[in-house]
mmCIF file of C-alpha atoms in Angstrom:
data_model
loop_
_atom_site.group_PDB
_atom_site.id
_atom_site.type_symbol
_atom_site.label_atom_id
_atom_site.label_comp_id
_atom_site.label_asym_id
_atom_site.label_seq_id
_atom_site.Cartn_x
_atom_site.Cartn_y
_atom_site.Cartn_z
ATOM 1 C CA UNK A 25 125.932 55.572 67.961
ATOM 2 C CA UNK A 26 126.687 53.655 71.236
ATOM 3 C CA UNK A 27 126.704 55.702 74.549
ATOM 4 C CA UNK A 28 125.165 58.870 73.136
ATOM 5 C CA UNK A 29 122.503 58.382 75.515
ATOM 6 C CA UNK A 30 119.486 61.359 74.989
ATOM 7 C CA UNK A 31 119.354 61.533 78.777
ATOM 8 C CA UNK A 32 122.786 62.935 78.250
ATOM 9 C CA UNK A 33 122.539 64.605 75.237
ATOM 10 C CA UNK A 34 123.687 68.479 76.267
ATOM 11 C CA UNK A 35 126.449 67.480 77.940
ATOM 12 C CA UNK A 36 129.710 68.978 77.982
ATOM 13 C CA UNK A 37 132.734 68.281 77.705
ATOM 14 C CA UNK A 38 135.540 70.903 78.433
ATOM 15 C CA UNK A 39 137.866 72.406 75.577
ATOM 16 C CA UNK A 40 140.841 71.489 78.004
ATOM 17 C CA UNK A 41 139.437 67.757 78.549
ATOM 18 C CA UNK A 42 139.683 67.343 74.962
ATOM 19 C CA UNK A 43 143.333 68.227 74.498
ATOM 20 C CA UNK A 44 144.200 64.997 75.572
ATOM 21 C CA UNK A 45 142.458 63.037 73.175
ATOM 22 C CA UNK A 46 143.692 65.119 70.478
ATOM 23 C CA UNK A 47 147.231 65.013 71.857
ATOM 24 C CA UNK A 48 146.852 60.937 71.244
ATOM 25 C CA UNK A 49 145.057 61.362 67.959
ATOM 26 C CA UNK A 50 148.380 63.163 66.110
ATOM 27 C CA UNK A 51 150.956 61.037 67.856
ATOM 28 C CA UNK A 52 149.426 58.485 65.466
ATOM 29 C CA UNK A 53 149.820 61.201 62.937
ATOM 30 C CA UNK A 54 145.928 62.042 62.574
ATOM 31 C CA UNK A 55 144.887 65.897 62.184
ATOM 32 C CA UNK A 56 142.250 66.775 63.885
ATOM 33 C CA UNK A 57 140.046 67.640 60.712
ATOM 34 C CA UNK A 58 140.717 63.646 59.824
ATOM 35 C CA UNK A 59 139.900 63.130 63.223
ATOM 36 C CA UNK A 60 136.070 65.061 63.082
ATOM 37 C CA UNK A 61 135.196 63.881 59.822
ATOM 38 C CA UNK A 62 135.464 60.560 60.656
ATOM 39 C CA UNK A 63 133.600 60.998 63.825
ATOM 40 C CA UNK A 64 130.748 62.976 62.298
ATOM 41 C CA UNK A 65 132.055 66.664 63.760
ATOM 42 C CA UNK A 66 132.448 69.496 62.818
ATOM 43 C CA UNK A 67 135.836 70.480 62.516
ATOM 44 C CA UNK A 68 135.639 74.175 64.140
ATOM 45 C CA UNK A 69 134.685 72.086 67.458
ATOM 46 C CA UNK A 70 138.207 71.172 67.724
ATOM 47 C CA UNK A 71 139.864 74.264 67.716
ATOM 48 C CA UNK A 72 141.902 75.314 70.436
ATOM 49 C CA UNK A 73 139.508 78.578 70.854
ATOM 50 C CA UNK A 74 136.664 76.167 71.551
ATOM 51 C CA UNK A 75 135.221 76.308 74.937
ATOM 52 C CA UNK A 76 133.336 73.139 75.169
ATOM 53 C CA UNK A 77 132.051 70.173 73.231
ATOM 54 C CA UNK A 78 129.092 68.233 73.373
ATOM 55 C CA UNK A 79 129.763 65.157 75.194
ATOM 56 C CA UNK A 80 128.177 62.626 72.961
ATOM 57 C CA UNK A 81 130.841 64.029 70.393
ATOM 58 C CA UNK A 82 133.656 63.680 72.411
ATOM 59 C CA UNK A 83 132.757 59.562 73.058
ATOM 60 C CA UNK A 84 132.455 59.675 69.352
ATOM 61 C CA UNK A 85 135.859 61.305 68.803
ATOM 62 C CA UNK A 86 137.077 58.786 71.306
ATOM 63 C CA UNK A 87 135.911 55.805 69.331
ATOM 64 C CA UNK A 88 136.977 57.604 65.948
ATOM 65 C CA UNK A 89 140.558 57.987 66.842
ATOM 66 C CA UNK A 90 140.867 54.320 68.068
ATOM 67 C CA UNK A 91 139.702 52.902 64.812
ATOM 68 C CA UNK A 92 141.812 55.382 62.953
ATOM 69 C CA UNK A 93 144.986 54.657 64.857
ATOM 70 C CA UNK A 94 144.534 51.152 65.383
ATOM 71 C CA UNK A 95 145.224 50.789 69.008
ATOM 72 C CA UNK A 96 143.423 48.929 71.138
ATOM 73 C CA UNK A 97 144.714 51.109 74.261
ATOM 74 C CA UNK A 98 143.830 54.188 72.530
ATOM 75 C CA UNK A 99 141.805 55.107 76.088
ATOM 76 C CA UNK A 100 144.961 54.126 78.184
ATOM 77 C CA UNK A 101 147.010 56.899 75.660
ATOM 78 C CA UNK A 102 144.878 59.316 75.969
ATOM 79 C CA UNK A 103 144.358 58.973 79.722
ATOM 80 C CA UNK A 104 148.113 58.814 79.969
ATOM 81 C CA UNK A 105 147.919 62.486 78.761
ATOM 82 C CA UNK A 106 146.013 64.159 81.068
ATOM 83 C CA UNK A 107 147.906 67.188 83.233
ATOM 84 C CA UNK A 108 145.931 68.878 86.328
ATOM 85 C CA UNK A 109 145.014 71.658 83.535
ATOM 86 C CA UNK A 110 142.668 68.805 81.931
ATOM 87 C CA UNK A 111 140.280 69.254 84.680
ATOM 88 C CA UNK A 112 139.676 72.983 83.988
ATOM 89 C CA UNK A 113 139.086 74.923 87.333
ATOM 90 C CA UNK A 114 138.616 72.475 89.678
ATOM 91 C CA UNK A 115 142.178 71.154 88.711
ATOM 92 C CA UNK A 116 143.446 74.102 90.788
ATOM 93 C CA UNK A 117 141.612 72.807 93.461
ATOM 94 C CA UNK A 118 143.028 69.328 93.437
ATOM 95 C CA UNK A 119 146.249 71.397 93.465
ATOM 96 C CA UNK A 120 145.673 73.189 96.839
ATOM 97 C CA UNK A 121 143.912 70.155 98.860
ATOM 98 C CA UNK A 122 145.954 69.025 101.578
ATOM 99 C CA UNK A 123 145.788 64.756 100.816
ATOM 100 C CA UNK A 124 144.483 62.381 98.556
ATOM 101 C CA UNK A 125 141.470 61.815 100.213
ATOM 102 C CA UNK A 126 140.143 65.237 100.123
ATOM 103 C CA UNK A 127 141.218 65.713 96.193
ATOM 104 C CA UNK A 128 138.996 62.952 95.355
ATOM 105 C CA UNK A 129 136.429 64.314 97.074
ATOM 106 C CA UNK A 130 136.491 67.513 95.167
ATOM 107 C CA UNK A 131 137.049 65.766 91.984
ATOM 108 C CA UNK A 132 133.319 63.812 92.899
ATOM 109 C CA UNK A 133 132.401 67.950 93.564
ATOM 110 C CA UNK A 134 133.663 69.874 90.384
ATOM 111 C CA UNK A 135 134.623 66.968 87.923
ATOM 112 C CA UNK A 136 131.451 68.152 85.951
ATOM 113 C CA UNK A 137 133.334 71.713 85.255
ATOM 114 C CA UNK A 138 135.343 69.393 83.434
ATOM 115 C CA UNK A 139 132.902 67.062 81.442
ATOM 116 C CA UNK A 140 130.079 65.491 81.832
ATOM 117 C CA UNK A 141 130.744 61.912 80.706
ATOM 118 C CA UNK A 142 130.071 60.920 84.271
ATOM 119 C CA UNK A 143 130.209 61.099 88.352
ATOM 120 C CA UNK A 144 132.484 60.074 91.017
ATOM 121 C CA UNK A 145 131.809 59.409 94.168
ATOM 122 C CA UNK A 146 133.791 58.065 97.563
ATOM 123 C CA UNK A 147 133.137 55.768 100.015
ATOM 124 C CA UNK A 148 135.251 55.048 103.348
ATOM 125 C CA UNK A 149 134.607 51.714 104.457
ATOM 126 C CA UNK A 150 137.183 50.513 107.271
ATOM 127 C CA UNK A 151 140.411 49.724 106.762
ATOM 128 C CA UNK A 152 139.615 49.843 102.581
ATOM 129 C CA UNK A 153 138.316 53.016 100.332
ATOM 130 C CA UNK A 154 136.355 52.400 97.098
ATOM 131 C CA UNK A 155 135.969 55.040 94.149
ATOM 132 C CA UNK A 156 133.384 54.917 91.710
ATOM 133 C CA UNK A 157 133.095 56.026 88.555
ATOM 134 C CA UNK A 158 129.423 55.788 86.732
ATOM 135 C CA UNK A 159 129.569 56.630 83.045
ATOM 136 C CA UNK A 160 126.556 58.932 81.749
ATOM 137 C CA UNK A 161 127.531 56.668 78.380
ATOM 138 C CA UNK A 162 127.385 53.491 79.482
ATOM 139 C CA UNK A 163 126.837 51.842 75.796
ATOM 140 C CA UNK A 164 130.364 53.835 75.068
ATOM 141 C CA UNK A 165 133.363 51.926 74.118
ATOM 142 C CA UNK A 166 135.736 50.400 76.650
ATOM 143 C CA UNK A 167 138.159 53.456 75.703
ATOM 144 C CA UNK A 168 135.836 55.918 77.532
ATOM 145 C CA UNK A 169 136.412 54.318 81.018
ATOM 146 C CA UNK A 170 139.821 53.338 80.562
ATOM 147 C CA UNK A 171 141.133 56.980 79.727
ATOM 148 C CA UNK A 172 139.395 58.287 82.744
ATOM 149 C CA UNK A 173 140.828 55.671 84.896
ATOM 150 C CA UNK A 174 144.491 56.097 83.415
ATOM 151 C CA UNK A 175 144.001 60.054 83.840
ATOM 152 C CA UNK A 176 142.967 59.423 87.409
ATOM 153 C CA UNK A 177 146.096 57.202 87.906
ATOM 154 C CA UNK A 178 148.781 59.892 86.094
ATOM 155 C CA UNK A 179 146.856 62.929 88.442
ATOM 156 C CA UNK A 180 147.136 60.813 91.499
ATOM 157 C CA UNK A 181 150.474 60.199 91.492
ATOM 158 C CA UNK A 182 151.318 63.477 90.417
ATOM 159 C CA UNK A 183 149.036 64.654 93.587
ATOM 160 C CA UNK A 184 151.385 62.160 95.981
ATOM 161 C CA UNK A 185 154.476 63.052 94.265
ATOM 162 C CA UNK A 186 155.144 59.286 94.226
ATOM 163 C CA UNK A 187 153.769 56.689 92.404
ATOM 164 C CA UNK A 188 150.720 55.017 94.626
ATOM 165 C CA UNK A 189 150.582 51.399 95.392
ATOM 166 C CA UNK A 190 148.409 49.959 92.721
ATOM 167 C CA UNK A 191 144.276 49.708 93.448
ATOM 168 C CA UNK A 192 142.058 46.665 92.980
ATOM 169 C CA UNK A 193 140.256 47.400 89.688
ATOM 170 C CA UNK A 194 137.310 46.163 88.551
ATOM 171 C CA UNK A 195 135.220 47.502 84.899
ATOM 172 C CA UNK A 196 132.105 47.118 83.572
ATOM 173 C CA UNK A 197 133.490 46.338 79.726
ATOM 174 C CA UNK A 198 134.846 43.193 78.711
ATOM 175 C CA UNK A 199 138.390 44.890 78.512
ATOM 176 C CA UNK A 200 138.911 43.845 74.496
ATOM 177 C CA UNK A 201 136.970 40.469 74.644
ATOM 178 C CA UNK A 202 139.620 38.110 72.833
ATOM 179 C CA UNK A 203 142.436 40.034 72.863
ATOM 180 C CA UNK A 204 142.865 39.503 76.442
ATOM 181 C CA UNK A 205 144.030 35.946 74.981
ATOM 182 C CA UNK A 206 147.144 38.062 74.300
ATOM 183 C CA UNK A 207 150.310 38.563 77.085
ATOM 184 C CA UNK A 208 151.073 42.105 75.693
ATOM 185 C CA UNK A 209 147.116 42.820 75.575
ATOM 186 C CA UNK A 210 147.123 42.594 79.051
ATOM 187 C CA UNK A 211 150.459 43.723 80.034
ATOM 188 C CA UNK A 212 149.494 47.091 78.869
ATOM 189 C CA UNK A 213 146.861 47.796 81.331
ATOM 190 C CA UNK A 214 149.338 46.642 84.014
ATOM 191 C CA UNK A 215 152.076 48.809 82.712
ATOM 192 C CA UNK A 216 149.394 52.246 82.615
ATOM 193 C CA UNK A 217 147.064 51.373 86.030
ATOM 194 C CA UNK A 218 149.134 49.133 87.823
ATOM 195 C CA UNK A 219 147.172 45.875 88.197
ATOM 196 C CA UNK A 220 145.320 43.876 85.657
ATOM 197 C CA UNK A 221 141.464 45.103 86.322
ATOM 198 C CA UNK A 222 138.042 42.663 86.489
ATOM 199 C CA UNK A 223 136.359 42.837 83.281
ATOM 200 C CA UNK A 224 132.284 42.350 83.522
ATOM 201 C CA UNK A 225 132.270 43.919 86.767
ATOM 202 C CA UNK A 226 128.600 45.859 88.126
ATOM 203 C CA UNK A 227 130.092 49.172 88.327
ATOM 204 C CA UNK A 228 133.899 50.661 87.291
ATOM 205 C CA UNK A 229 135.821 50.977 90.836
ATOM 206 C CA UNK A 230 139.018 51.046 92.106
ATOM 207 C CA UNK A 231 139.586 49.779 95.817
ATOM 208 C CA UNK A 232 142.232 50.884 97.872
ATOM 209 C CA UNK A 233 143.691 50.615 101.128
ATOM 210 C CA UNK A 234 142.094 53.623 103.143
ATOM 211 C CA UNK A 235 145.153 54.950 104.631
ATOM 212 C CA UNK A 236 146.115 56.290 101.092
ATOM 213 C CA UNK A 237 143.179 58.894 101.667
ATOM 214 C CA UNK A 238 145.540 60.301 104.307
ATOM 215 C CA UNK A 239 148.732 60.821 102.292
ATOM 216 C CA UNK A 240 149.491 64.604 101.750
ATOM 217 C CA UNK A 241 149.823 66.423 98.526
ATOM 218 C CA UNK A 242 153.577 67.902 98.580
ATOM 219 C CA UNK A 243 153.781 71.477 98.237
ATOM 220 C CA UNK A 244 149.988 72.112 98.479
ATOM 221 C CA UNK A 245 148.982 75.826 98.564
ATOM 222 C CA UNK A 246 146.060 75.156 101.114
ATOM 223 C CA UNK A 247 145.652 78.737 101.301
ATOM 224 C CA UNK A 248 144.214 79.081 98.187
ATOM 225 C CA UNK A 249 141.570 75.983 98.983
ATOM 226 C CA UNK A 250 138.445 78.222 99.912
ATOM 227 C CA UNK A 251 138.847 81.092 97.602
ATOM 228 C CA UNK A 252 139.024 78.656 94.210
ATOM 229 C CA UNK A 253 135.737 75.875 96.310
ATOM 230 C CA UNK A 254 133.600 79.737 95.978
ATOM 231 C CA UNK A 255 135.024 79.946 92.335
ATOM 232 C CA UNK A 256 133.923 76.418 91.369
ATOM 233 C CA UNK A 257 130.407 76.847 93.303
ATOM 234 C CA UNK A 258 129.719 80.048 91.084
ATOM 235 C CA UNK A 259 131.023 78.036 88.121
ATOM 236 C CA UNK A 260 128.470 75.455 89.369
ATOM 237 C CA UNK A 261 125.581 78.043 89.665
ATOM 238 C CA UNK A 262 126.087 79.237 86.392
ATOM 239 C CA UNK A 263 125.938 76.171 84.522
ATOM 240 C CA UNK A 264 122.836 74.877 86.444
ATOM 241 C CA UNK A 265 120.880 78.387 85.557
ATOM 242 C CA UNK A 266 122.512 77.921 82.193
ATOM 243 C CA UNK A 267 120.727 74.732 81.764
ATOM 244 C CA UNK A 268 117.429 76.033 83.630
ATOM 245 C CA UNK A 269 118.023 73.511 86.087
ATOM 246 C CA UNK A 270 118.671 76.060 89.221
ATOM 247 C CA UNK A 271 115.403 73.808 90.852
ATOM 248 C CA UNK A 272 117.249 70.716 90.396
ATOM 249 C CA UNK A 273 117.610 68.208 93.286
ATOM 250 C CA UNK A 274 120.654 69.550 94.567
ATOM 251 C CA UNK A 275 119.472 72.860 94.627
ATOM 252 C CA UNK A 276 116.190 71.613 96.504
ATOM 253 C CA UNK A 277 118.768 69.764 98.937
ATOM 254 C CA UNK A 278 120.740 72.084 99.748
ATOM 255 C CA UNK A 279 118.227 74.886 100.753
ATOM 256 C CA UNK A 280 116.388 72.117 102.573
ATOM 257 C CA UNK A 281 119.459 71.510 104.203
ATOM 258 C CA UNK A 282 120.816 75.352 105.176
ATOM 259 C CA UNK A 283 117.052 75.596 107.084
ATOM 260 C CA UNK A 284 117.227 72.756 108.516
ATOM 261 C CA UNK A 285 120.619 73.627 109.964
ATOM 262 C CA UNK A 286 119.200 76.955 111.164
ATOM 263 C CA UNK A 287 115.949 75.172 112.991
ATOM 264 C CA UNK A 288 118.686 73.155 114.408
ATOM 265 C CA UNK A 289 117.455 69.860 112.050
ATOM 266 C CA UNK A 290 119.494 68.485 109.370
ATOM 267 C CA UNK A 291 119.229 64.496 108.582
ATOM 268 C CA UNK A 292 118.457 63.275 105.619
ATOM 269 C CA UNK A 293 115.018 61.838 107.511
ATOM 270 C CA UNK A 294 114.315 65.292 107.663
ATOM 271 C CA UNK A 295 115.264 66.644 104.612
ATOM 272 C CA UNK A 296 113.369 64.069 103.115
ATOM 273 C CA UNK A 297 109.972 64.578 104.526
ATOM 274 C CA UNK A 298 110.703 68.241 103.843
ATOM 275 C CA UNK A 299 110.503 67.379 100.328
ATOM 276 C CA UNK A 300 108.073 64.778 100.372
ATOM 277 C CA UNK A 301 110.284 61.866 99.299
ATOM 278 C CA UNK A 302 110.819 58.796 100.798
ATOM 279 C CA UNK A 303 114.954 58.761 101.880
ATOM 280 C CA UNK A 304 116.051 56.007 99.865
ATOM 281 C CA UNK A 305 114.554 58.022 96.898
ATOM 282 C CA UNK A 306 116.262 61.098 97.891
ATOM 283 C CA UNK A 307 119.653 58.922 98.020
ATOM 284 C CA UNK A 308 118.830 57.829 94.417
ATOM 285 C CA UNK A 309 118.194 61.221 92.779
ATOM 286 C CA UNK A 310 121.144 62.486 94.608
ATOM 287 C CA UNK A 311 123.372 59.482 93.461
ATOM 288 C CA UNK A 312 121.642 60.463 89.918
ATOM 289 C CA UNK A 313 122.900 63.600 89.634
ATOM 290 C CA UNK A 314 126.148 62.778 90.778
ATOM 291 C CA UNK A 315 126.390 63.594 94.197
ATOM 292 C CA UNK A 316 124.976 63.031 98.058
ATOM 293 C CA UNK A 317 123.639 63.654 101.121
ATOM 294 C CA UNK A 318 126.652 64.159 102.449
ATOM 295 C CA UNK A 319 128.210 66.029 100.198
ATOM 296 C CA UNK A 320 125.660 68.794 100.148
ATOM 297 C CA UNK A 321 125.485 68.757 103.573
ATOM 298 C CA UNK A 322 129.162 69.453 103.834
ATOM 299 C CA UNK A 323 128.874 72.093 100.930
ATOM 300 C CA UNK A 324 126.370 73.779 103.071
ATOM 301 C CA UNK A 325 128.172 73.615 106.079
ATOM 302 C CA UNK A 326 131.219 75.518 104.916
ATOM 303 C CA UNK A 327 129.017 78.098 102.970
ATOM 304 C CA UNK A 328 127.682 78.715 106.662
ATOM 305 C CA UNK A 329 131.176 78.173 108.609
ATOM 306 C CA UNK A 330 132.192 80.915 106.864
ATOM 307 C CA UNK A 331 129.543 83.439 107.348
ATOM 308 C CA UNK A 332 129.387 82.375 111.154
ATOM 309 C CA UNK A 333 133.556 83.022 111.179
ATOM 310 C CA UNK A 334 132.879 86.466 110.014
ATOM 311 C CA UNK A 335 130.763 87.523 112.729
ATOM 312 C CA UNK A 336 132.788 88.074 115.803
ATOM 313 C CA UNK A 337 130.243 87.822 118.318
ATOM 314 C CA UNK A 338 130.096 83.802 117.749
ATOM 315 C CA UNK A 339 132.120 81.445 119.622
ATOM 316 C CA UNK A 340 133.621 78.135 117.707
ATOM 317 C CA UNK A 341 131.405 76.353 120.639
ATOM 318 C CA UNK A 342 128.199 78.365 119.166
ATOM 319 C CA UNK A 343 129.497 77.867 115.542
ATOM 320 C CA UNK A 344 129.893 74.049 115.961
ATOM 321 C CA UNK A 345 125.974 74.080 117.429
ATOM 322 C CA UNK A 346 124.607 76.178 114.682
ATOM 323 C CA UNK A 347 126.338 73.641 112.431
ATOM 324 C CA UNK A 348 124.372 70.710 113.672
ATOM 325 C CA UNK A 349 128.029 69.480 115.527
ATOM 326 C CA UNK A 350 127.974 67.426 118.764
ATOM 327 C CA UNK A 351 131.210 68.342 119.751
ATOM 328 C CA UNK A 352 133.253 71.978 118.421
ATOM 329 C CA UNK A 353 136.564 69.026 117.553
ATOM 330 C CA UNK A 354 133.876 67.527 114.856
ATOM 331 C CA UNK A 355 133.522 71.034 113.662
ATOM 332 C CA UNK A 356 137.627 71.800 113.932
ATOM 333 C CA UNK A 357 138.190 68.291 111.951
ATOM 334 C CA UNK A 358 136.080 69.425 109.245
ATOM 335 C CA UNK A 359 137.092 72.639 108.850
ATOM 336 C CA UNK A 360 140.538 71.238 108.397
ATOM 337 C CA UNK A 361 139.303 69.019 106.050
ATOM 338 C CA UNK A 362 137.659 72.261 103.799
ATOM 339 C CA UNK A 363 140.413 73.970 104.134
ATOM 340 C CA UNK A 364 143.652 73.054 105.037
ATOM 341 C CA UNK A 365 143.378 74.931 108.615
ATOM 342 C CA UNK A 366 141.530 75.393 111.797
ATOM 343 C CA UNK A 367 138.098 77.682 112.003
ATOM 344 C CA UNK A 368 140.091 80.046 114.865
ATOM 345 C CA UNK A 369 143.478 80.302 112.047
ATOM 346 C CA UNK A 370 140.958 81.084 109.455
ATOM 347 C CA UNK A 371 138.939 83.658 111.355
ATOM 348 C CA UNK A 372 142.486 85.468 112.279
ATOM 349 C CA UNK A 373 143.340 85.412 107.958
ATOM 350 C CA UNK A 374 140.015 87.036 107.542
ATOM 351 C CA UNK A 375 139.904 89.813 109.858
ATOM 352 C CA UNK A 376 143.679 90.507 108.962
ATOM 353 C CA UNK A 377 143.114 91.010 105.761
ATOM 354 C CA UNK A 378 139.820 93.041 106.666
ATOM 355 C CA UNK A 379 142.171 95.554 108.360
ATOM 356 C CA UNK A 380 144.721 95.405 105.870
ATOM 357 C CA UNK A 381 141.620 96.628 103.305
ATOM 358 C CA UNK A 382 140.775 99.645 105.263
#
């Protein structure tokens, strides 16, 4: 089967993340037990009760219910689907971040609490923002990358309570071969993403202006931002020392990078040689696994703001140092970022509701 790559092979794929596809399936009236059989599955996988599915099954479902329903947008539809419950927990967090920018972020976090079909990841670059998407399937059918994409769309605009101006898209399929000889073929992708994307492309990105990264999320309960980021680390815990992997790179990282930050050292130079990797190595197991530098590093910073805000006897100026921060308004800027408020606001919410416990 294409995609079902053994690199990949005990991947997951959330009971909620499937919903969608089977929400698709039987508006082309397919059951689901039509649905597994002709995908090779077993048919208790689909159940509502079911907590997860094995990734490789759900790219095979995917293909499946394309053939069986005869659309060649059967990705878009099923994409088109997707609610902020899809994502599992780390939907909740898109729901309390305070903009765009900082959702997307999270969702290149937690998306694998979701599924592991693949990573996201962010980059600023000027006056334009790119985001990736890298498929762990990459032999998968075109419908794999186009229902992320379309969910992404639906979730973003939902996020903005508006619709957002439509990103340059590019994808690494051929986006139908010959029936993009056909008006209507191609309309359809306009109609679900907003612009026509690239087909052939290296990698499956969108490109935006940056400024969207700044537009809020309406009605945001920012509040809740840190409390559900410690829910979706456990989360995260428990799946790595579910899958033995509790040594992995990440979790190599990010202790290098919590002492570093307490010998007053940091940098992924450092980090590096503390490992005994070259950096560009480091950079390319990180982007492996689905994440980087800098997002451990800011994971590990806000484990330790935290902690620091906690202890009374530390100043924001001493908190900012003992962060590896030049200046305490780097420190207040990210801390806003995290959370939706400043370090001093957050330190007051704490030891409030410290007193209001005793």
């Amino acid at each position: 089967m294409p995609g079902t790559d053994s690199h990949h092979a005990e991947g997951r794929v959330a009971g909620a993340y499937l919903q969608p596809l089977l929400e698709a399936a039987s508006a082309h009236g397919i059951a689901a037990a039509t649905l597994a059989q002709a995908a090779g599955v077993a048919p208790h996988n689909l159940e509502a009760s079911a907590a997860s599915l094995a990734a490789r099954d759900y790219v095979r479902l995917l293909d499946a219910g394309a053939q069986l329903a005869g659309d060649a947008h059967f990705g878009l539809h099923v994409g088109q689907r997707v609610r902020m419950g899809t994502y599992s927990a780390y939907g909740l967090i898109l729901l309390s971040c305070s903009n765009v920018g900082q959702a997307l972020e999270q969702t290149a976090r937690y998306e694998r609490l979701a599924h592991d079909l693949g990573r996201s990841t962010l980059q600023r670059d000027g006056a334009v923002a790119h985001y990736r998407w890298a498929s762990n399937y990459p032999g998968a059918s075109r419908h794999l990358v186009d229902s992320v994409f379309a969910g992404i769309r639906v979730c973003g605009d939902w996020l903005a309570g508006m619709p957002l101006p439509p990103a340059q898209l590019a994808f690494t399929h051929d986006g139908g071969g010959e029936l993009l000889r056909h008006e209507a073929h191609r309309d359809e992708y306009v109609r679900v993403l907003g612009s026509l994307p690239a087909f052939g492309a290296p990698a499956n990105t969108a490109t935006f202006d940056a400024q969207l990264l700044d537009w809020p999320v309406p009605n945001a309960d920012v509040s809740l931002y840190p409390v559900l980021c410690q829910h979706a680390e456990q989360l995260l815990a428990q799946r790595q020392a579910e899958a033995g992997t509790g040594g992995g790179i990440e979790a190599q990282v990010h202790a290098a990078i919590v002492g570093g930050l307490r010998q007053g050292s940091a940098r992924l130079a450092t980090v590096a040689a503390a490992l005994a990797v070259t950096p560009r190595t480091l950079q390319r197991k990180l982007a492996d696994a689905g994440t980087s530098f800098q997002a451990l590093l800011d994971q590990a910073r806000y484990g330790l703001a935290r902690d620091y805000l906690r202890q009374p006897g530390l100043s924001l100026v001493d908190i900012a140092f003992l962060l590896g921060y030049q200046e305490q308004s780097a420190f207040n800027h990210a801390f806003r970022v995290w959370t939706g408020t400043n370090p001093g606001a957050w330190r007051l919410q704490e030891l409030q509701a410290r007193q209001a416990d005793v």
